[in-house]
PDB file of C-alpha atoms in Angstrom:
ATOM      1  CA  MET A   1     -15.362  19.109   3.606  1.00 58.00           C
ATOM      2  CA  GLY A   2     -18.460  21.355   2.531  1.00 62.00           C
ATOM      3  CA  GLU A   3     -19.200  21.807  -0.938  1.00 66.00           C
ATOM      4  CA  THR A   4     -16.914  19.294  -2.447  1.00 63.00           C
ATOM      5  CA  THR A   5     -19.255  16.374  -0.587  1.00 61.00           C
ATOM      6  CA  ALA A   6     -21.880  17.875  -3.347  1.00 67.00           C
ATOM      7  CA  ARG A   7     -20.009  16.646  -6.523  1.00 76.00           C
ATOM      8  CA  VAL A   8     -18.281  13.365  -4.807  1.00 83.00           C
ATOM      9  CA  PRO A   9     -18.727  11.088  -1.786  1.00 89.00           C
ATOM     10  CA  LYS A  10     -16.890  11.891   0.648  1.00 90.00           C
ATOM     11  CA  PRO A  11     -14.218   8.267   0.375  1.00 93.00           C
ATOM     12  CA  MET A  12     -13.077  10.288  -3.249  1.00 94.00           C
ATOM     13  CA  ILE A  13     -12.427  13.756  -2.000  1.00 93.00           C
ATOM     14  CA  PRO A  14      -8.357  13.176  -2.972  1.00 92.00           C
ATOM     15  CA  ILE A  15      -5.579  13.588  -0.220  1.00 92.00           C
ATOM     16  CA  GLY A  16      -2.392  13.862  -2.951  1.00 90.00           C
ATOM     17  CA  ASP A  17      -3.322  13.193  -6.138  1.00 87.00           C
ATOM     18  CA  ARG A  18      -5.699  10.059  -4.765  1.00 92.00           C
ATOM     19  CA  PRO A  19      -9.056   9.644  -3.304  1.00 94.00           C
ATOM     20  CA  ILE A  20      -9.371   8.866   0.692  1.00 94.00           C
ATOM     21  CA  LEU A  21     -10.495   5.683  -0.424  1.00 95.00           C
ATOM     22  CA  TRP A  22      -7.860   4.163  -2.471  1.00 95.00           C
ATOM     23  CA  HIS A  23      -5.027   5.415   0.363  1.00 94.00           C
ATOM     24  CA  ILE A  24      -7.546   2.905   2.765  1.00 95.00           C
ATOM     25  CA  MET A  25      -7.166   0.481   0.298  1.00 95.00           C
ATOM     26  CA  ARG A  26      -3.835   0.583  -0.015  1.00 94.00           C
ATOM     27  CA  TYR A  27      -3.396   0.428   3.805  1.00 94.00           C
ATOM     28  CA  TYR A  28      -5.230  -2.754   3.937  1.00 94.00           C
ATOM     29  CA  SER A  29      -2.993  -4.081   0.407  1.00 95.00           C
ATOM     30  CA  SER A  30       0.329  -3.543   2.396  1.00 94.00           C
ATOM     31  CA  PHE A  31      -0.628  -6.281   4.726  1.00 94.00           C
ATOM     32  CA  GLY A  32      -1.625  -8.884   2.147  1.00 94.00           C
ATOM     33  CA  HIS A  33      -5.539  -8.109   2.221  1.00 94.00           C
ATOM     34  CA  HIS A  34      -6.230  -7.489  -1.813  1.00 95.00           C
ATOM     35  CA  GLU A  35      -9.783  -8.430  -1.977  1.00 95.00           C
ATOM     36  CA  PHE A  36     -12.154  -5.594  -1.831  1.00 96.00           C
ATOM     37  CA  ILE A  37     -15.765  -4.932  -1.706  1.00 96.00           C
ATOM     38  CA  ILE A  38     -17.123  -1.499  -2.128  1.00 96.00           C
ATOM     39  CA  CYS A  39     -20.317  -1.058  -0.882  1.00 95.00           C
ATOM     40  CA  LEU A  40     -21.885   1.857  -2.900  1.00 95.00           C
ATOM     41  CA  GLY A  41     -24.276   4.199  -2.123  1.00 93.00           C
ATOM     42  CA  TYR A  42     -23.958   8.047  -2.490  1.00 90.00           C
ATOM     43  CA  ARG A  43     -22.306   9.105  -6.226  1.00 93.00           C
ATOM     44  CA  ALA A  44     -21.746   5.638  -6.445  1.00 94.00           C
ATOM     45  CA  GLU A  45     -20.942   6.040  -9.967  1.00 95.00           C
ATOM     46  CA  VAL A  46     -17.749   8.020  -9.323  1.00 95.00           C
ATOM     47  CA  VAL A  47     -16.642   5.646  -7.469  1.00 96.00           C
ATOM     48  CA  LYS A  48     -16.937   3.428 -10.316  1.00 97.00           C
ATOM     49  CA  GLU A  49     -15.926   5.693 -12.443  1.00 97.00           C
ATOM     50  CA  TYR A  50     -12.776   6.086 -10.782  1.00 96.00           C
ATOM     51  CA  PHE A  51     -11.663   2.575 -10.648  1.00 96.00           C
ATOM     52  CA  LEU A  52     -13.259   2.144 -14.338  1.00 96.00           C
ATOM     53  CA  ASN A  53     -11.069   4.862 -15.820  1.00 94.00           C
ATOM     54  CA  TYR A  54      -7.620   4.353 -13.417  1.00 92.00           C
ATOM     55  CA  GLN A  55      -4.166   4.244 -15.734  1.00 89.00           C
ATOM     56  CA  GLU A  56      -1.524   3.016 -13.259  1.00 88.00           C
ATOM     57  CA  ALA A  57       0.834   4.727 -15.917  1.00 89.00           C
ATOM     58  CA  LEU A  58      -0.456   8.420 -14.683  1.00 88.00           C
ATOM     59  CA  THR A  59       0.161   7.384 -10.924  1.00 84.00           C
ATOM     60  CA  ASN A  60       3.542   5.660 -11.402  1.00 88.00           C
ATOM     61  CA  ASP A  61       6.699   5.897 -12.632  1.00 93.00           C
ATOM     62  CA  PHE A  62       7.018   4.127 -15.990  1.00 95.00           C
ATOM     63  CA  VAL A  63       9.110   3.401 -19.923  1.00 96.00           C
ATOM     64  CA  LEU A  64       7.566   4.136 -22.852  1.00 95.00           C
ATOM     65  CA  ALA A  65       9.284   2.066 -25.466  1.00 95.00           C
ATOM     66  CA  ASP A  66       8.771   1.140 -29.292  1.00 95.00           C
ATOM     67  CA  GLY A  67       7.593   4.440 -30.343  1.00 92.00           C
ATOM     68  CA  GLY A  68       5.081   5.173 -27.512  1.00 90.00           C
ATOM     69  CA  ARG A  69       3.561   1.690 -27.945  1.00 93.00           C
ATOM     70  CA  ARG A  70       4.445   0.108 -25.040  1.00 94.00           C
ATOM     71  CA  VAL A  71       4.334   1.357 -21.960  1.00 94.00           C
ATOM     72  CA  GLU A  72       6.490  -0.665 -18.585  1.00 94.00           C
ATOM     73  CA  LEU A  73       5.686  -0.086 -15.441  1.00 93.00           C
ATOM     74  CA  LEU A  74       8.267   0.541 -12.795  1.00 95.00           C
ATOM     75  CA  SER A  75       6.225   0.215  -9.951  1.00 90.00           C
ATOM     76  CA  THR A  76       2.216  -0.677  -9.695  1.00 88.00           C
ATOM     77  CA  ASP A  77      -0.970   0.100  -7.452  1.00 86.00           C
ATOM     78  CA  ILE A  78      -3.472  -1.917  -7.755  1.00 89.00           C
ATOM     79  CA  GLN A  79      -2.221  -4.663  -9.781  1.00 87.00           C
ATOM     80  CA  ASP A  80      -2.891  -7.254  -7.587  1.00 92.00           C
ATOM     81  CA  TRP A  81      -6.301  -5.805  -6.095  1.00 95.00           C
ATOM     82  CA  SER A  82     -10.038  -7.652  -6.759  1.00 95.00           C
ATOM     83  CA  ILE A  83     -12.754  -5.209  -6.003  1.00 97.00           C
ATOM     84  CA  THR A  84     -15.972  -5.623  -6.193  1.00 97.00           C
ATOM     85  CA  PHE A  85     -18.786  -3.211  -6.210  1.00 97.00           C
ATOM     86  CA  VAL A  86     -22.301  -3.354  -4.932  1.00 97.00           C
ATOM     87  CA  ASN A  87     -24.815  -0.352  -4.656  1.00 96.00           C
ATOM     88  CA  THR A  88     -26.169  -0.607  -1.202  1.00 96.00           C
ATOM     89  CA  GLY A  89     -28.333   2.185  -1.398  1.00 93.00           C
ATOM     90  CA  LEU A  90     -28.579   5.879  -0.287  1.00 92.00           C
ATOM     91  CA  ARG A  91     -29.363   5.074   3.186  1.00 93.00           C
ATOM     92  CA  THR A  92     -28.840   1.659   4.127  1.00 94.00           C
ATOM     93  CA  SER A  93     -27.180   1.553   7.817  1.00 92.00           C
ATOM     94  CA  ILE A  94     -23.871  -0.144   8.366  1.00 89.00           C
ATOM     95  CA  GLY A  95     -25.301  -3.078   9.506  1.00 91.00           C
ATOM     96  CA  GLN A  96     -27.511  -3.230   6.381  1.00 96.00           C
ATOM     97  CA  ARG A  97     -24.564  -2.733   4.057  1.00 94.00           C
ATOM     98  CA  LEU A  98     -22.811  -5.858   5.118  1.00 92.00           C
ATOM     99  CA  LYS A  99     -25.899  -8.140   5.130  1.00 94.00           C
ATOM    100  CA  ALA A 100     -26.185  -6.676   1.101  1.00 95.00           C
ATOM    101  CA  VAL A 101     -22.475  -8.232   0.631  1.00 95.00           C
ATOM    102  CA  GLN A 102     -22.581 -11.085   2.847  1.00 93.00           C
ATOM    103  CA  GLU A 103     -22.692 -13.411  -0.402  1.00 94.00           C
ATOM    104  CA  TYR A 104     -19.742 -11.902  -1.729  1.00 94.00           C
ATOM    105  CA  ILE A 105     -17.532 -12.864   1.302  1.00 91.00           C
ATOM    106  CA  GLY A 106     -18.140 -16.167   0.762  1.00 86.00           C
ATOM    107  CA  THR A 107     -17.064 -18.562   3.642  1.00 88.00           C
ATOM    108  CA  ASP A 108     -14.787 -16.421   5.138  1.00 86.00           C
ATOM    109  CA  GLU A 109     -14.610 -16.542   8.757  1.00 85.00           C
ATOM    110  CA  LEU A 110     -13.333 -13.523   9.650  1.00 88.00           C
ATOM    111  CA  PHE A 111     -13.324 -10.065   7.298  1.00 91.00           C
ATOM    112  CA  LEU A 112     -12.327  -6.678   8.039  1.00 92.00           C
ATOM    113  CA  THR A 113     -14.483  -3.675   7.316  1.00 90.00           C
ATOM    114  CA  ASN A 114     -13.777   0.296   7.209  1.00 88.00           C
ATOM    115  CA  TYR A 115     -15.702   3.239   6.957  1.00 83.00           C
ATOM    116  CA  GLY A 116     -14.877   4.430   3.576  1.00 81.00           C
ATOM    117  CA  ASP A 117     -13.801   8.384   4.813  1.00 80.00           C
ATOM    118  CA  THR A 118     -11.554   6.822   8.092  1.00 82.00           C
ATOM    119  CA  LEU A 119      -7.648   6.898   7.853  1.00 86.00           C
ATOM    120  CA  THR A 120      -5.858   5.333  10.792  1.00 88.00           C
ATOM    121  CA  ASP A 121      -1.968   3.546  11.161  1.00 90.00           C
ATOM    122  CA  ALA A 122      -3.645   1.299  13.557  1.00 91.00           C
ATOM    123  CA  SER A 123      -2.106  -2.748  12.879  1.00 94.00           C
ATOM    124  CA  ILE A 124      -4.362  -4.563  10.902  1.00 94.00           C
ATOM    125  CA  PRO A 125      -2.324  -7.270  11.764  1.00 95.00           C
ATOM    126  CA  ASP A 126      -2.248  -6.254  15.482  1.00 95.00           C
ATOM    127  CA  MET A 127      -6.158  -6.098  15.710  1.00 93.00           C
ATOM    128  CA  VAL A 128      -6.590  -9.491  13.852  1.00 93.00           C
ATOM    129  CA  GLU A 129      -4.449 -10.817  16.301  1.00 94.00           C
ATOM    130  CA  MET A 130      -6.552  -9.248  19.155  1.00 93.00           C
ATOM    131  CA  LEU A 131      -9.966 -10.383  18.301  1.00 93.00           C
ATOM    132  CA  THR A 132      -9.011 -13.664  17.157  1.00 92.00           C
ATOM    133  CA  ALA A 133      -7.664 -14.255  21.001  1.00 95.00           C
ATOM    134  CA  THR A 134     -10.737 -13.450  22.165  1.00 92.00           C
ATOM    135  CA  ASP A 135     -14.767 -14.859  22.251  1.00 86.00           C
ATOM    136  CA  LYS A 136     -15.748 -11.881  20.667  1.00 89.00           C
ATOM    137  CA  THR A 137     -17.317 -11.445  17.689  1.00 89.00           C
ATOM    138  CA  ALA A 138     -15.737  -7.811  16.443  1.00 90.00           C
ATOM    139  CA  LEU A 139     -13.765  -5.418  17.268  1.00 89.00           C
ATOM    140  CA  PHE A 140     -14.158  -1.723  16.686  1.00 87.00           C
ATOM    141  CA  ILE A 141     -11.815   1.123  16.575  1.00 86.00           C
ATOM    142  CA  ALA A 142     -12.354   4.640  17.461  1.00 83.00           C
ATOM    143  CA  ALA A 143     -10.594   7.588  17.966  1.00 82.00           C
ATOM    144  CA  ARG A 144     -11.626   9.481  21.243  1.00 83.00           C
ATOM    145  CA  PRO A 145     -12.396  13.579  20.971  1.00 84.00           C
ATOM    146  CA  THR A 146      -9.890  15.677  22.666  1.00 84.00           C
TER     147      THR A 146
END
């Protein structure tokens, strides 16, 4: 990803007109997961600015009415999402990041985590079912290099 990561963190590199992170969150959302905690580190302000300035009308079809005074979205991207942004440090390990956001997970016995620059088509419900059917603490998925 070369020079691009000097300007933006890898999760914010665009695929089409949206960053990798948005695609990951949209995938989780398609399975009914709408609460997100983003562990921020390198260039945290880029992630925050993206979501603070997110305009759904720029990425979705809409109807403009009343001489431009009213915008009616025909579809939405992030309306159902709740996103907690937590600065967890620049050189923090995955375990330290999860510990840093533990208070925001609350009493949930199960939570899902994903690295911010990793895309998959793995079935989230199948993975959750596989984990809950065992006596294990965690399930890890990785690609086997060829």
